[in-house]
Amino acid sequence: MESLIERAARDLASSHHAIALTGAGISTESGIPDFRGPSGIWTKDPEAERRAYQTYHIFLNDPKEYWEEILARLSLLGDLENAKPNPGHHALAELEKMGILKCVVTQNVDGLHDKAGSQRVLEYHGGVFKLRCPSCGSRFSRQEYDVERLRQEGQLPPLCRKCGSPIKGDVVHFNEPIPSDIAHESLDEAWKCDLMLICGTSSVVYPFAQLPRIARQRKVEKEQKAQSGLYLVEEVAATTIIEVNAEPTPLTREGISDYLIQGRTAEILPKIVETVKELSR
Ligand code: APR
Ligand code: ZN
């Protein structure tokens, strides 16, 4: 009986456009807490989650206060500057190097996929090392603004160099729209992919959690087209959805994913890569 790791390796090796979707679970083995796992940030401090729902509203109403708050508190995620990618991140970067993985769409703001060498990364919820202008969409690296000096000189909020509007951190807050460029590219990938590898996410936050459902819908259409007899089967791309997660998620329970490999991404993903290599020997 083939193991699920062998099955995933075979599915990946035979895919034409595989993408990965990741969440906080892939970074926990880099020492960054997740949100809803047993020792997650929201699990341990529901009040912090309630406050997080206000952040974007504060920015819209009073960008100066937003910045005062941001600068006053330490990141809930800890020291991201010095965080290092773990074998899970490196495994996805290697699958990209092998020409199998075409893109990583991540909810994580920690920049670890980039640090691991992944080239095509869509930061669906933005990134902590960037600033963004919600008005014109311009992004800046954090180094381009000395926000601490602006605070001391009473010059907050920092203003966009392109359009003069107040800018904010690139991280997307609850109730904040996903930046349109990222939203479109991620949707395009969900439509195009014939394999979706979903790693370390509880898949409960929308609109990100819609992406696997879109890929699944393609699978349903494929089956309907194949049954209709009106299409040559090869015309209809299959879509295989694989979860690698410590626990089942709504995608597992609702049959959106084809199978769940339950366990730690830092252990499972490298094993999948090794097995893909054995298949191609
Ligand atoms: N290997 C595999 N799975 C893991 C690991 C691991 N080492 N560690 C944790 N997990 C699982 C948890 O069991 C959980 O199911 O990863 C999942 C992480 O889920 P969440 O904590 O909800 O994180 P995520 O899905 O990324 O949250 C989505 O919510 O708060 C917002 O913007 C925030 O991007 C975040 C979004
Ligand atoms: Zn602007």
PDB file of C-alpha atoms and ligand atoms in Angstrom:
ATOM      1  CA  MET A   1       0.000   0.000   0.000  1.00  0.00           C
ATOM      2  CA  GLU A   2       1.540   3.268  -1.156  1.00  0.00           C
ATOM      3  CA  SER A   3       2.036   5.821   1.602  1.00  0.00           C
ATOM      4  CA  LEU A   4       0.444   9.239   1.287  1.00  0.00           C
ATOM      5  CA  ILE A   5       3.943  10.700   0.960  1.00  0.00           C
ATOM      6  CA  GLU A   6       4.586   8.460  -2.065  1.00  0.00           C
ATOM      7  CA  ARG A   7       1.169   9.409  -3.463  1.00  0.00           C
ATOM      8  CA  ALA A   8       1.902  13.143  -3.033  1.00  0.00           C
ATOM      9  CA  ALA A   9       5.320  12.718  -4.666  1.00  0.00           C
ATOM     10  CA  ARG A  10       3.743  10.912  -7.617  1.00  0.00           C
ATOM     11  CA  ASP A  11       1.011  13.550  -7.933  1.00  0.00           C
ATOM     12  CA  LEU A  12       3.598  16.342  -7.852  1.00  0.00           C
ATOM     13  CA  ALA A  13       5.900  14.612 -10.348  1.00  0.00           C
ATOM     14  CA  SER A  14       3.021  14.207 -12.815  1.00  0.00           C
ATOM     15  CA  SER A  15       1.609  17.738 -12.335  1.00  0.00           C
ATOM     16  CA  HIS A  16       2.046  20.523 -14.882  1.00  0.00           C
ATOM     17  CA  HIS A  17       1.274  23.558 -12.717  1.00  0.00           C
ATOM     18  CA  ALA A  18       1.591  22.833  -8.992  1.00  0.00           C
ATOM     19  CA  ILE A  19       1.272  25.647  -6.471  1.00  0.00           C
ATOM     20  CA  ALA A  20       1.626  25.736  -2.688  1.00  0.00           C
ATOM     21  CA  LEU A  21      -0.614  27.609  -0.265  1.00  0.00           C
ATOM     22  CA  THR A  22       0.919  28.131   3.176  1.00  0.00           C
ATOM     23  CA  GLY A  23      -0.054  29.395   6.592  1.00  0.00           C
ATOM     24  CA  ALA A  24       1.483  30.009  10.008  1.00  0.00           C
ATOM     25  CA  GLY A  25       1.913  26.276  10.622  1.00  0.00           C
ATOM     26  CA  ILE A  26       4.870  26.085   8.229  1.00  0.00           C
ATOM     27  CA  SER A  27       6.705  28.706  10.320  1.00  0.00           C
ATOM     28  CA  THR A  28       6.110  27.304  13.819  1.00  0.00           C
ATOM     29  CA  GLU A  29       9.247  25.177  13.465  1.00  0.00           C
ATOM     30  CA  SER A  30      11.154  28.419  12.899  1.00  0.00           C
ATOM     31  CA  GLY A  31      10.002  29.514  16.351  1.00  0.00           C
ATOM     32  CA  ILE A  32       7.168  31.757  15.116  1.00  0.00           C
ATOM     33  CA  PRO A  33       3.867  30.996  16.879  1.00  0.00           C
ATOM     34  CA  ASP A  34       0.792  30.249  14.822  1.00  0.00           C
ATOM     35  CA  PHE A  35      -2.622  31.741  15.615  1.00  0.00           C
ATOM     36  CA  ARG A  36      -5.107  28.945  16.188  1.00  0.00           C
ATOM     37  CA  GLY A  37      -2.987  25.919  17.004  1.00  0.00           C
ATOM     38  CA  PRO A  38      -2.830  24.640  20.600  1.00  0.00           C
ATOM     39  CA  SER A  39      -0.324  27.366  21.603  1.00  0.00           C
ATOM     40  CA  GLY A  40      -1.410  29.891  18.983  1.00  0.00           C
ATOM     41  CA  ILE A  41      -1.446  33.651  19.563  1.00  0.00           C
ATOM     42  CA  TRP A  42      -5.245  33.900  19.326  1.00  0.00           C
ATOM     43  CA  THR A  43      -5.715  30.643  21.229  1.00  0.00           C
ATOM     44  CA  LYS A  44      -3.740  32.036  24.167  1.00  0.00           C
ATOM     45  CA  ASP A  45      -5.035  35.628  23.977  1.00  0.00           C
ATOM     46  CA  PRO A  46      -8.514  36.001  22.411  1.00  0.00           C
ATOM     47  CA  GLU A  47      -8.471  39.681  23.489  1.00  0.00           C
ATOM     48  CA  ALA A  48      -5.464  40.255  21.174  1.00  0.00           C
ATOM     49  CA  GLU A  49      -7.504  38.834  18.282  1.00  0.00           C
ATOM     50  CA  ARG A  50     -10.418  41.150  19.112  1.00  0.00           C
ATOM     51  CA  ARG A  51      -7.992  44.111  19.147  1.00  0.00           C
ATOM     52  CA  ALA A  52      -6.514  42.965  15.822  1.00  0.00           C
ATOM     53  CA  TYR A  53      -9.967  43.300  14.252  1.00  0.00           C
ATOM     54  CA  GLN A  54      -9.865  47.050  15.117  1.00  0.00           C
ATOM     55  CA  THR A  55      -6.445  47.848  13.646  1.00  0.00           C
ATOM     56  CA  TYR A  56      -7.499  48.652  10.084  1.00  0.00           C
ATOM     57  CA  HIS A  57     -10.422  50.726  11.360  1.00  0.00           C
ATOM     58  CA  ILE A  58      -7.992  52.767  13.495  1.00  0.00           C
ATOM     59  CA  PHE A  59      -5.767  53.359  10.454  1.00  0.00           C
ATOM     60  CA  LEU A  60      -8.694  54.619   8.392  1.00  0.00           C
ATOM     61  CA  ASN A  61      -9.888  56.947  11.148  1.00  0.00           C
ATOM     62  CA  ASP A  62      -6.614  58.140  12.605  1.00  0.00           C
ATOM     63  CA  PRO A  63      -3.403  57.041  10.813  1.00  0.00           C
ATOM     64  CA  LYS A  64      -1.313  58.872  13.441  1.00  0.00           C
ATOM     65  CA  GLU A  65      -2.816  56.835  16.266  1.00  0.00           C
ATOM     66  CA  TYR A  66      -2.364  53.664  14.157  1.00  0.00           C
ATOM     67  CA  TRP A  67       1.370  54.410  13.958  1.00  0.00           C
ATOM     68  CA  GLU A  68       1.650  55.350  17.634  1.00  0.00           C
ATOM     69  CA  GLU A  69       0.127  51.951  18.486  1.00  0.00           C
ATOM     70  CA  ILE A  70       2.263  50.014  15.998  1.00  0.00           C
ATOM     71  CA  LEU A  71       5.480  51.625  17.270  1.00  0.00           C
ATOM     72  CA  ALA A  72       4.515  51.171  20.909  1.00  0.00           C
ATOM     73  CA  ARG A  73       4.047  47.417  20.854  1.00  0.00           C
ATOM     74  CA  LEU A  74       6.329  44.523  20.013  1.00  0.00           C
ATOM     75  CA  SER A  75       5.315  42.283  17.163  1.00  0.00           C
ATOM     76  CA  LEU A  76       3.040  39.492  18.335  1.00  0.00           C
ATOM     77  CA  LEU A  77       5.088  37.182  16.129  1.00  0.00           C
ATOM     78  CA  GLY A  78       8.371  37.852  17.937  1.00  0.00           C
ATOM     79  CA  ASP A  79      11.725  38.696  16.361  1.00  0.00           C
ATOM     80  CA  LEU A  80      11.105  38.190  12.650  1.00  0.00           C
ATOM     81  CA  GLU A  81      14.341  39.926  11.624  1.00  0.00           C
ATOM     82  CA  ASN A  82      16.391  36.956  12.820  1.00  0.00           C
ATOM     83  CA  ALA A  83      13.905  34.158  12.100  1.00  0.00           C
ATOM     84  CA  LYS A  84      15.295  31.446   9.857  1.00  0.00           C
ATOM     85  CA  PRO A  85      13.486  29.264   7.320  1.00  0.00           C
ATOM     86  CA  ASN A  86      13.083  25.627   8.331  1.00  0.00           C
ATOM     87  CA  PRO A  87      13.195  22.402   6.225  1.00  0.00           C
ATOM     88  CA  GLY A  88       9.547  22.937   5.246  1.00  0.00           C
ATOM     89  CA  HIS A  89      10.335  26.274   3.571  1.00  0.00           C
ATOM     90  CA  HIS A  90      13.460  24.831   1.960  1.00  0.00           C
ATOM     91  CA  ALA A  91      11.508  21.862   0.601  1.00  0.00           C
ATOM     92  CA  LEU A  92       9.086  24.175  -1.234  1.00  0.00           C
ATOM     93  CA  ALA A  93      11.995  26.247  -2.589  1.00  0.00           C
ATOM     94  CA  GLU A  94      13.573  23.015  -3.857  1.00  0.00           C
ATOM     95  CA  LEU A  95      10.350  21.912  -5.583  1.00  0.00           C
ATOM     96  CA  GLU A  96      10.369  25.288  -7.353  1.00  0.00           C
ATOM     97  CA  LYS A  97      14.020  24.779  -8.389  1.00  0.00           C
ATOM     98  CA  MET A  98      13.061  21.343  -9.770  1.00  0.00           C
ATOM     99  CA  GLY A  99      10.534  23.119 -12.000  1.00  0.00           C
ATOM    100  CA  ILE A 100       7.575  21.449 -10.268  1.00  0.00           C
ATOM    101  CA  LEU A 101       6.257  24.196  -7.966  1.00  0.00           C
ATOM    102  CA  LYS A 102       5.323  27.358  -9.878  1.00  0.00           C
ATOM    103  CA  CYS A 103       4.279  29.608  -7.018  1.00  0.00           C
ATOM    104  CA  VAL A 104       3.813  29.897  -3.253  1.00  0.00           C
ATOM    105  CA  VAL A 105       0.781  31.852  -2.068  1.00  0.00           C
ATOM    106  CA  THR A 106       1.424  32.486   1.610  1.00  0.00           C
ATOM    107  CA  GLN A 107      -0.633  34.028   4.395  1.00  0.00           C
ATOM    108  CA  ASN A 108       2.567  34.487   6.379  1.00  0.00           C
ATOM    109  CA  VAL A 109       4.118  37.924   6.758  1.00  0.00           C
ATOM    110  CA  ASP A 110       7.490  36.630   8.020  1.00  0.00           C
ATOM    111  CA  GLY A 111       9.342  36.588   4.682  1.00  0.00           C
ATOM    112  CA  LEU A 112      10.683  33.048   5.330  1.00  0.00           C
ATOM    113  CA  HIS A 113       9.782  31.677   1.891  1.00  0.00           C
ATOM    114  CA  ASP A 114      11.913  34.424   0.314  1.00  0.00           C
ATOM    115  CA  LYS A 115      14.731  33.717   2.791  1.00  0.00           C
ATOM    116  CA  ALA A 116      14.528  30.003   1.830  1.00  0.00           C
ATOM    117  CA  GLY A 117      15.072  30.957  -1.831  1.00  0.00           C
ATOM    118  CA  SER A 118      11.551  30.659  -3.263  1.00  0.00           C
ATOM    119  CA  GLN A 119      11.400  33.049  -6.221  1.00  0.00           C
ATOM    120  CA  ARG A 120       7.671  33.364  -6.932  1.00  0.00           C
ATOM    121  CA  VAL A 121       5.989  34.172  -3.611  1.00  0.00           C
ATOM    122  CA  LEU A 122       2.647  35.958  -3.348  1.00  0.00           C
ATOM    123  CA  GLU A 123       2.319  37.445   0.144  1.00  0.00           C
ATOM    124  CA  TYR A 124      -1.459  37.302   0.429  1.00  0.00           C
ATOM    125  CA  HIS A 125      -1.481  39.099   3.785  1.00  0.00           C
ATOM    126  CA  GLY A 126       1.505  41.329   2.999  1.00  0.00           C
ATOM    127  CA  GLY A 127       4.902  41.326   4.664  1.00  0.00           C
ATOM    128  CA  VAL A 128       6.397  42.885   7.805  1.00  0.00           C
ATOM    129  CA  PHE A 129       9.466  44.227   6.005  1.00  0.00           C
ATOM    130  CA  LYS A 130       7.452  46.503   3.712  1.00  0.00           C
ATOM    131  CA  LEU A 131       5.211  49.575   3.912  1.00  0.00           C
ATOM    132  CA  ARG A 132       2.288  50.173   1.551  1.00  0.00           C
ATOM    133  CA  CYS A 133       0.099  53.048   0.428  1.00  0.00           C
ATOM    134  CA  PRO A 134      -3.538  51.848   0.464  1.00  0.00           C
ATOM    135  CA  SER A 135      -4.463  54.791  -1.795  1.00  0.00           C
ATOM    136  CA  CYS A 136      -2.201  54.145  -4.769  1.00  0.00           C
ATOM    137  CA  GLY A 137      -0.876  50.668  -3.937  1.00  0.00           C
ATOM    138  CA  SER A 138       2.793  51.749  -3.892  1.00  0.00           C
ATOM    139  CA  ARG A 139       5.062  49.625  -1.708  1.00  0.00           C
ATOM    140  CA  PHE A 140       8.234  50.726   0.034  1.00  0.00           C
ATOM    141  CA  SER A 141      10.833  48.833   2.020  1.00  0.00           C
ATOM    142  CA  ARG A 142      10.684  49.683   5.712  1.00  0.00           C
ATOM    143  CA  GLN A 143      14.186  51.231   5.508  1.00  0.00           C
ATOM    144  CA  GLU A 144      12.899  53.969   3.202  1.00  0.00           C
ATOM    145  CA  TYR A 145      11.158  55.699   6.128  1.00  0.00           C
ATOM    146  CA  ASP A 146      12.628  56.485   9.560  1.00  0.00           C
ATOM    147  CA  VAL A 147       9.273  56.217  11.334  1.00  0.00           C
ATOM    148  CA  GLU A 148      10.881  56.420  14.787  1.00  0.00           C
ATOM    149  CA  ARG A 149      12.372  59.844  13.898  1.00  0.00           C
ATOM    150  CA  LEU A 150       9.033  60.918  12.376  1.00  0.00           C
ATOM    151  CA  ARG A 151       7.386  59.977  15.688  1.00  0.00           C
ATOM    152  CA  GLN A 152       9.905  61.960  17.747  1.00  0.00           C
ATOM    153  CA  GLU A 153       9.417  64.996  15.480  1.00  0.00           C
ATOM    154  CA  GLY A 154       5.621  64.706  15.639  1.00  0.00           C
ATOM    155  CA  GLN A 155       5.540  64.008  11.896  1.00  0.00           C
ATOM    156  CA  LEU A 156       3.457  60.812  11.895  1.00  0.00           C
ATOM    157  CA  PRO A 157       1.890  59.323   9.807  1.00  0.00           C
ATOM    158  CA  PRO A 158       4.521  58.753   7.089  1.00  0.00           C
ATOM    159  CA  LEU A 159       3.198  59.922   3.732  1.00  0.00           C
ATOM    160  CA  CYS A 160       3.368  58.182   0.376  1.00  0.00           C
ATOM    161  CA  ARG A 161       6.148  59.509  -1.842  1.00  0.00           C
ATOM    162  CA  LYS A 162       3.968  58.913  -4.897  1.00  0.00           C
ATOM    163  CA  CYS A 163       0.595  60.377  -3.923  1.00  0.00           C
ATOM    164  CA  GLY A 164       1.065  61.989  -0.505  1.00  0.00           C
ATOM    165  CA  SER A 165      -1.508  59.792   1.296  1.00  0.00           C
ATOM    166  CA  PRO A 166      -0.767  58.222   4.703  1.00  0.00           C
ATOM    167  CA  ILE A 167       0.975  54.862   4.356  1.00  0.00           C
ATOM    168  CA  LYS A 168       0.758  51.829   6.638  1.00  0.00           C
ATOM    169  CA  GLY A 169       2.575  48.551   7.204  1.00  0.00           C
ATOM    170  CA  ASP A 170       2.226  46.168   4.244  1.00  0.00           C
ATOM    171  CA  VAL A 171       0.628  43.565   6.539  1.00  0.00           C
ATOM    172  CA  VAL A 172      -3.065  43.123   5.688  1.00  0.00           C
ATOM    173  CA  HIS A 173      -5.279  43.512   8.764  1.00  0.00           C
ATOM    174  CA  PHE A 174      -8.667  41.886   9.333  1.00  0.00           C
ATOM    175  CA  ASN A 175     -11.370  43.649   7.219  1.00  0.00           C
ATOM    176  CA  GLU A 176      -8.656  45.228   5.024  1.00  0.00           C
ATOM    177  CA  PRO A 177      -8.942  44.428   1.304  1.00  0.00           C
ATOM    178  CA  ILE A 178      -6.246  42.127  -0.111  1.00  0.00           C
ATOM    179  CA  PRO A 179      -4.058  44.327  -2.345  1.00  0.00           C
ATOM    180  CA  SER A 180      -5.579  43.985  -5.823  1.00  0.00           C
ATOM    181  CA  ASP A 181      -2.367  42.917  -7.587  1.00  0.00           C
ATOM    182  CA  ILE A 182      -1.860  40.019  -5.159  1.00  0.00           C
ATOM    183  CA  ALA A 183      -5.559  39.110  -5.166  1.00  0.00           C
ATOM    184  CA  HIS A 184      -5.647  38.850  -8.959  1.00  0.00           C
ATOM    185  CA  GLU A 185      -2.418  36.877  -9.271  1.00  0.00           C
ATOM    186  CA  SER A 186      -3.462  34.429  -6.521  1.00  0.00           C
ATOM    187  CA  LEU A 187      -6.866  33.891  -8.133  1.00  0.00           C
ATOM    188  CA  ASP A 188      -5.177  33.298 -11.476  1.00  0.00           C
ATOM    189  CA  GLU A 189      -2.912  30.668  -9.900  1.00  0.00           C
ATOM    190  CA  ALA A 190      -5.895  28.926  -8.252  1.00  0.00           C
ATOM    191  CA  TRP A 191      -7.596  28.746 -11.659  1.00  0.00           C
ATOM    192  CA  LYS A 192      -4.485  27.597 -13.506  1.00  0.00           C
ATOM    193  CA  CYS A 193      -3.084  25.033 -11.108  1.00  0.00           C
ATOM    194  CA  ASP A 194      -3.576  21.294 -11.517  1.00  0.00           C
ATOM    195  CA  LEU A 195      -2.172  20.594  -8.062  1.00  0.00           C
ATOM    196  CA  MET A 196      -2.548  22.628  -4.872  1.00  0.00           C
ATOM    197  CA  LEU A 197      -0.309  21.710  -1.895  1.00  0.00           C
ATOM    198  CA  ILE A 198      -1.800  23.352   1.215  1.00  0.00           C
ATOM    199  CA  CYS A 199       0.676  23.487   4.103  1.00  0.00           C
ATOM    200  CA  GLY A 200       0.227  24.583   7.713  1.00  0.00           C
ATOM    201  CA  THR A 201      -3.013  26.488   7.613  1.00  0.00           C
ATOM    202  CA  SER A 202      -6.329  26.055   9.424  1.00  0.00           C
ATOM    203  CA  SER A 203      -7.998  27.344   6.229  1.00  0.00           C
ATOM    204  CA  VAL A 204     -10.622  29.341   8.127  1.00  0.00           C
ATOM    205  CA  VAL A 205      -9.694  32.893   7.075  1.00  0.00           C
ATOM    206  CA  TYR A 206     -11.280  34.348   3.963  1.00  0.00           C
ATOM    207  CA  PRO A 207     -10.768  35.252   1.204  1.00  0.00           C
ATOM    208  CA  PHE A 208      -7.600  33.059   1.280  1.00  0.00           C
ATOM    209  CA  ALA A 209      -9.629  29.975   2.200  1.00  0.00           C
ATOM    210  CA  GLN A 210     -11.672  30.515  -0.985  1.00  0.00           C
ATOM    211  CA  LEU A 211      -8.671  29.625  -3.167  1.00  0.00           C
ATOM    212  CA  PRO A 212      -8.812  25.839  -2.496  1.00  0.00           C
ATOM    213  CA  ARG A 213     -12.571  25.940  -3.063  1.00  0.00           C
ATOM    214  CA  ILE A 214     -12.017  27.559  -6.448  1.00  0.00           C
ATOM    215  CA  ALA A 215      -9.526  24.849  -7.358  1.00  0.00           C
ATOM    216  CA  ARG A 216     -11.971  22.201  -6.154  1.00  0.00           C
ATOM    217  CA  GLN A 217     -14.749  23.740  -8.270  1.00  0.00           C
ATOM    218  CA  ARG A 218     -12.515  23.202 -11.293  1.00  0.00           C
ATOM    219  CA  LYS A 219     -12.255  19.539 -10.293  1.00  0.00           C
ATOM    220  CA  VAL A 220     -16.064  19.274 -10.118  1.00  0.00           C
ATOM    221  CA  GLU A 221     -16.359  20.882 -13.558  1.00  0.00           C
ATOM    222  CA  LYS A 222     -13.715  18.487 -14.880  1.00  0.00           C
ATOM    223  CA  GLU A 223     -15.712  15.496 -13.644  1.00  0.00           C
ATOM    224  CA  GLN A 224     -18.951  16.930 -15.089  1.00  0.00           C
ATOM    225  CA  LYS A 225     -17.280  17.594 -18.451  1.00  0.00           C
ATOM    226  CA  ALA A 226     -15.738  14.126 -18.522  1.00  0.00           C
ATOM    227  CA  GLN A 227     -19.144  12.540 -17.684  1.00  0.00           C
ATOM    228  CA  SER A 228     -20.905  14.660 -20.317  1.00  0.00           C
ATOM    229  CA  GLY A 229     -18.880  12.930 -22.996  1.00  0.00           C
ATOM    230  CA  LEU A 230     -18.760  16.265 -24.817  1.00  0.00           C
ATOM    231  CA  TYR A 231     -15.100  16.867 -24.008  1.00  0.00           C
ATOM    232  CA  LEU A 232     -11.984  14.899 -24.761  1.00  0.00           C
ATOM    233  CA  VAL A 233     -10.806  14.029 -21.241  1.00  0.00           C
ATOM    234  CA  GLU A 234      -7.300  15.372 -21.852  1.00  0.00           C
ATOM    235  CA  GLU A 235      -8.854  18.782 -22.532  1.00  0.00           C
ATOM    236  CA  VAL A 236      -9.940  18.998 -18.921  1.00  0.00           C
ATOM    237  CA  ALA A 237      -7.183  19.645 -16.416  1.00  0.00           C
ATOM    238  CA  ALA A 238      -7.487  17.639 -13.225  1.00  0.00           C
ATOM    239  CA  THR A 239      -6.916  19.397  -9.928  1.00  0.00           C
ATOM    240  CA  THR A 240      -5.448  17.507  -7.009  1.00  0.00           C
ATOM    241  CA  ILE A 241      -5.653  19.210  -3.626  1.00  0.00           C
ATOM    242  CA  ILE A 242      -3.295  17.927  -0.917  1.00  0.00           C
ATOM    243  CA  GLU A 243      -3.129  19.145   2.695  1.00  0.00           C
ATOM    244  CA  VAL A 244      -0.073  18.844   4.901  1.00  0.00           C
ATOM    245  CA  ASN A 245      -1.192  19.918   8.362  1.00  0.00           C
ATOM    246  CA  ALA A 246      -0.952  18.983  12.044  1.00  0.00           C
ATOM    247  CA  GLU A 247      -4.731  18.608  12.215  1.00  0.00           C
ATOM    248  CA  PRO A 248      -7.743  18.175   9.912  1.00  0.00           C
ATOM    249  CA  THR A 249      -9.340  21.418   8.701  1.00  0.00           C
ATOM    250  CA  PRO A 250     -12.707  22.365   7.122  1.00  0.00           C
ATOM    251  CA  LEU A 251     -11.098  21.516   3.762  1.00  0.00           C
ATOM    252  CA  THR A 252     -10.513  17.977   5.032  1.00  0.00           C
ATOM    253  CA  ARG A 253     -13.941  17.600   6.591  1.00  0.00           C
ATOM    254  CA  GLU A 254     -15.787  18.980   3.545  1.00  0.00           C
ATOM    255  CA  GLY A 255     -13.828  16.859   1.081  1.00  0.00           C
ATOM    256  CA  ILE A 256     -12.359  19.926  -0.627  1.00  0.00           C
ATOM    257  CA  SER A 257      -8.907  18.373  -0.322  1.00  0.00           C
ATOM    258  CA  ASP A 258      -8.286  14.937  -1.819  1.00  0.00           C
ATOM    259  CA  TYR A 259      -6.178  13.855   1.146  1.00  0.00           C
ATOM    260  CA  LEU A 260      -4.511  15.138   4.308  1.00  0.00           C
ATOM    261  CA  ILE A 261      -0.995  14.100   5.268  1.00  0.00           C
ATOM    262  CA  GLN A 262      -1.245  14.758   8.990  1.00  0.00           C
ATOM    263  CA  GLY A 263       1.911  15.839  10.790  1.00  0.00           C
ATOM    264  CA  ARG A 264       4.703  18.406  10.796  1.00  0.00           C
ATOM    265  CA  THR A 265       5.513  20.246   7.561  1.00  0.00           C
ATOM    266  CA  ALA A 266       9.245  20.366   8.431  1.00  0.00           C
ATOM    267  CA  GLU A 267       9.268  16.565   8.473  1.00  0.00           C
ATOM    268  CA  ILE A 268       6.746  15.699   5.731  1.00  0.00           C
ATOM    269  CA  LEU A 269       7.675  18.183   2.991  1.00  0.00           C
ATOM    270  CA  PRO A 270      11.373  17.155   2.817  1.00  0.00           C
ATOM    271  CA  LYS A 271      10.267  13.473   2.640  1.00  0.00           C
ATOM    272  CA  ILE A 272       7.982  14.317  -0.290  1.00  0.00           C
ATOM    273  CA  VAL A 273      10.866  16.086  -2.076  1.00  0.00           C
ATOM    274  CA  GLU A 274      13.188  13.112  -1.490  1.00  0.00           C
ATOM    275  CA  THR A 275      10.550  10.740  -2.895  1.00  0.00           C
ATOM    276  CA  VAL A 276      10.025  12.959  -5.970  1.00  0.00           C
ATOM    277  CA  LYS A 277      13.783  12.763  -6.571  1.00  0.00           C
ATOM    278  CA  GLU A 278      13.718   8.947  -6.279  1.00  0.00           C
ATOM    279  CA  LEU A 279      10.866   8.813  -8.823  1.00  0.00           C
ATOM    280  CA  SER A 280      12.912  10.799 -11.321  1.00  0.00           C
ATOM    281  CA  ARG A 281      16.057   8.627 -10.932  1.00  0.00           C
TER     282      ARG A 281
HETATM  283  N1  APR B   1       3.266  21.399  10.732  1.00  0.00           N
HETATM  284  C1  APR B   1       2.015  21.301  10.205  1.00  0.00           C
HETATM  285  N2  APR B   1       0.954  22.006  10.664  1.00  0.00           N
HETATM  286  C2  APR B   1       1.165  22.834  11.711  1.00  0.00           C
HETATM  287  C3  APR B   1       2.436  22.984  12.331  1.00  0.00           C
HETATM  288  C4  APR B   1       3.506  22.227  11.793  1.00  0.00           C
HETATM  289  N3  APR B   1       4.741  22.295  12.301  1.00  0.00           N
HETATM  290  N4  APR B   1       2.305  23.883  13.346  1.00  0.00           N
HETATM  291  C5  APR B   1       1.006  24.271  13.361  1.00  0.00           C
HETATM  292  N5  APR B   1       0.333  23.640  12.392  1.00  0.00           N
HETATM  293  C6  APR B   1      -1.067  23.808  11.998  1.00  0.00           C
HETATM  294  C7  APR B   1      -2.020  24.135  13.121  1.00  0.00           C
HETATM  295  O1  APR B   1      -2.512  22.929  13.699  1.00  0.00           O
HETATM  296  C8  APR B   1      -3.119  24.899  12.385  1.00  0.00           C
HETATM  297  O2  APR B   1      -4.082  24.005  11.822  1.00  0.00           O
HETATM  298  O3  APR B   1      -1.102  24.945  11.156  1.00  0.00           O
HETATM  299  C9  APR B   1      -2.377  25.577  11.242  1.00  0.00           C
HETATM  300  C10 APR B   1      -2.154  27.063  11.506  1.00  0.00           C
HETATM  301  O4  APR B   1      -3.419  27.693  11.490  1.00  0.00           O
HETATM  302  P1  APR B   1      -3.562  29.196  12.031  1.00  0.00           P
HETATM  303  O5  APR B   1      -2.853  29.338  13.313  1.00  0.00           O
HETATM  304  O6  APR B   1      -5.017  29.549  11.941  1.00  0.00           O
HETATM  305  O7  APR B   1      -2.743  30.063  10.971  1.00  0.00           O
HETATM  306  P2  APR B   1      -3.228  30.488   9.523  1.00  0.00           P
HETATM  307  O8  APR B   1      -4.116  29.461   8.917  1.00  0.00           O
HETATM  308  O9  APR B   1      -2.023  30.880   8.766  1.00  0.00           O
HETATM  309  O10 APR B   1      -4.084  31.824   9.848  1.00  0.00           O
HETATM  310  C11 APR B   1      -4.569  32.541   8.758  1.00  0.00           C
HETATM  311  O11 APR B   1      -5.300  34.288  10.245  1.00  0.00           O
HETATM  312  O12 APR B   1      -4.927  35.694  12.027  1.00  0.00           O
HETATM  313  C12 APR B   1      -4.918  35.605  10.663  1.00  0.00           C
HETATM  314  O13 APR B   1      -3.649  36.936   9.241  1.00  0.00           O
HETATM  315  C13 APR B   1      -3.535  35.869  10.126  1.00  0.00           C
HETATM  316  O14 APR B   1      -2.517  34.903   8.157  1.00  0.00           O
HETATM  317  C14 APR B   1      -3.199  34.592   9.361  1.00  0.00           C
HETATM  318  C15 APR B   1      -4.566  34.001   9.074  1.00  0.00           C
HETATM  319 ZN    ZN B   2       0.279  56.546  -2.624  1.00  0.00          ZN
END
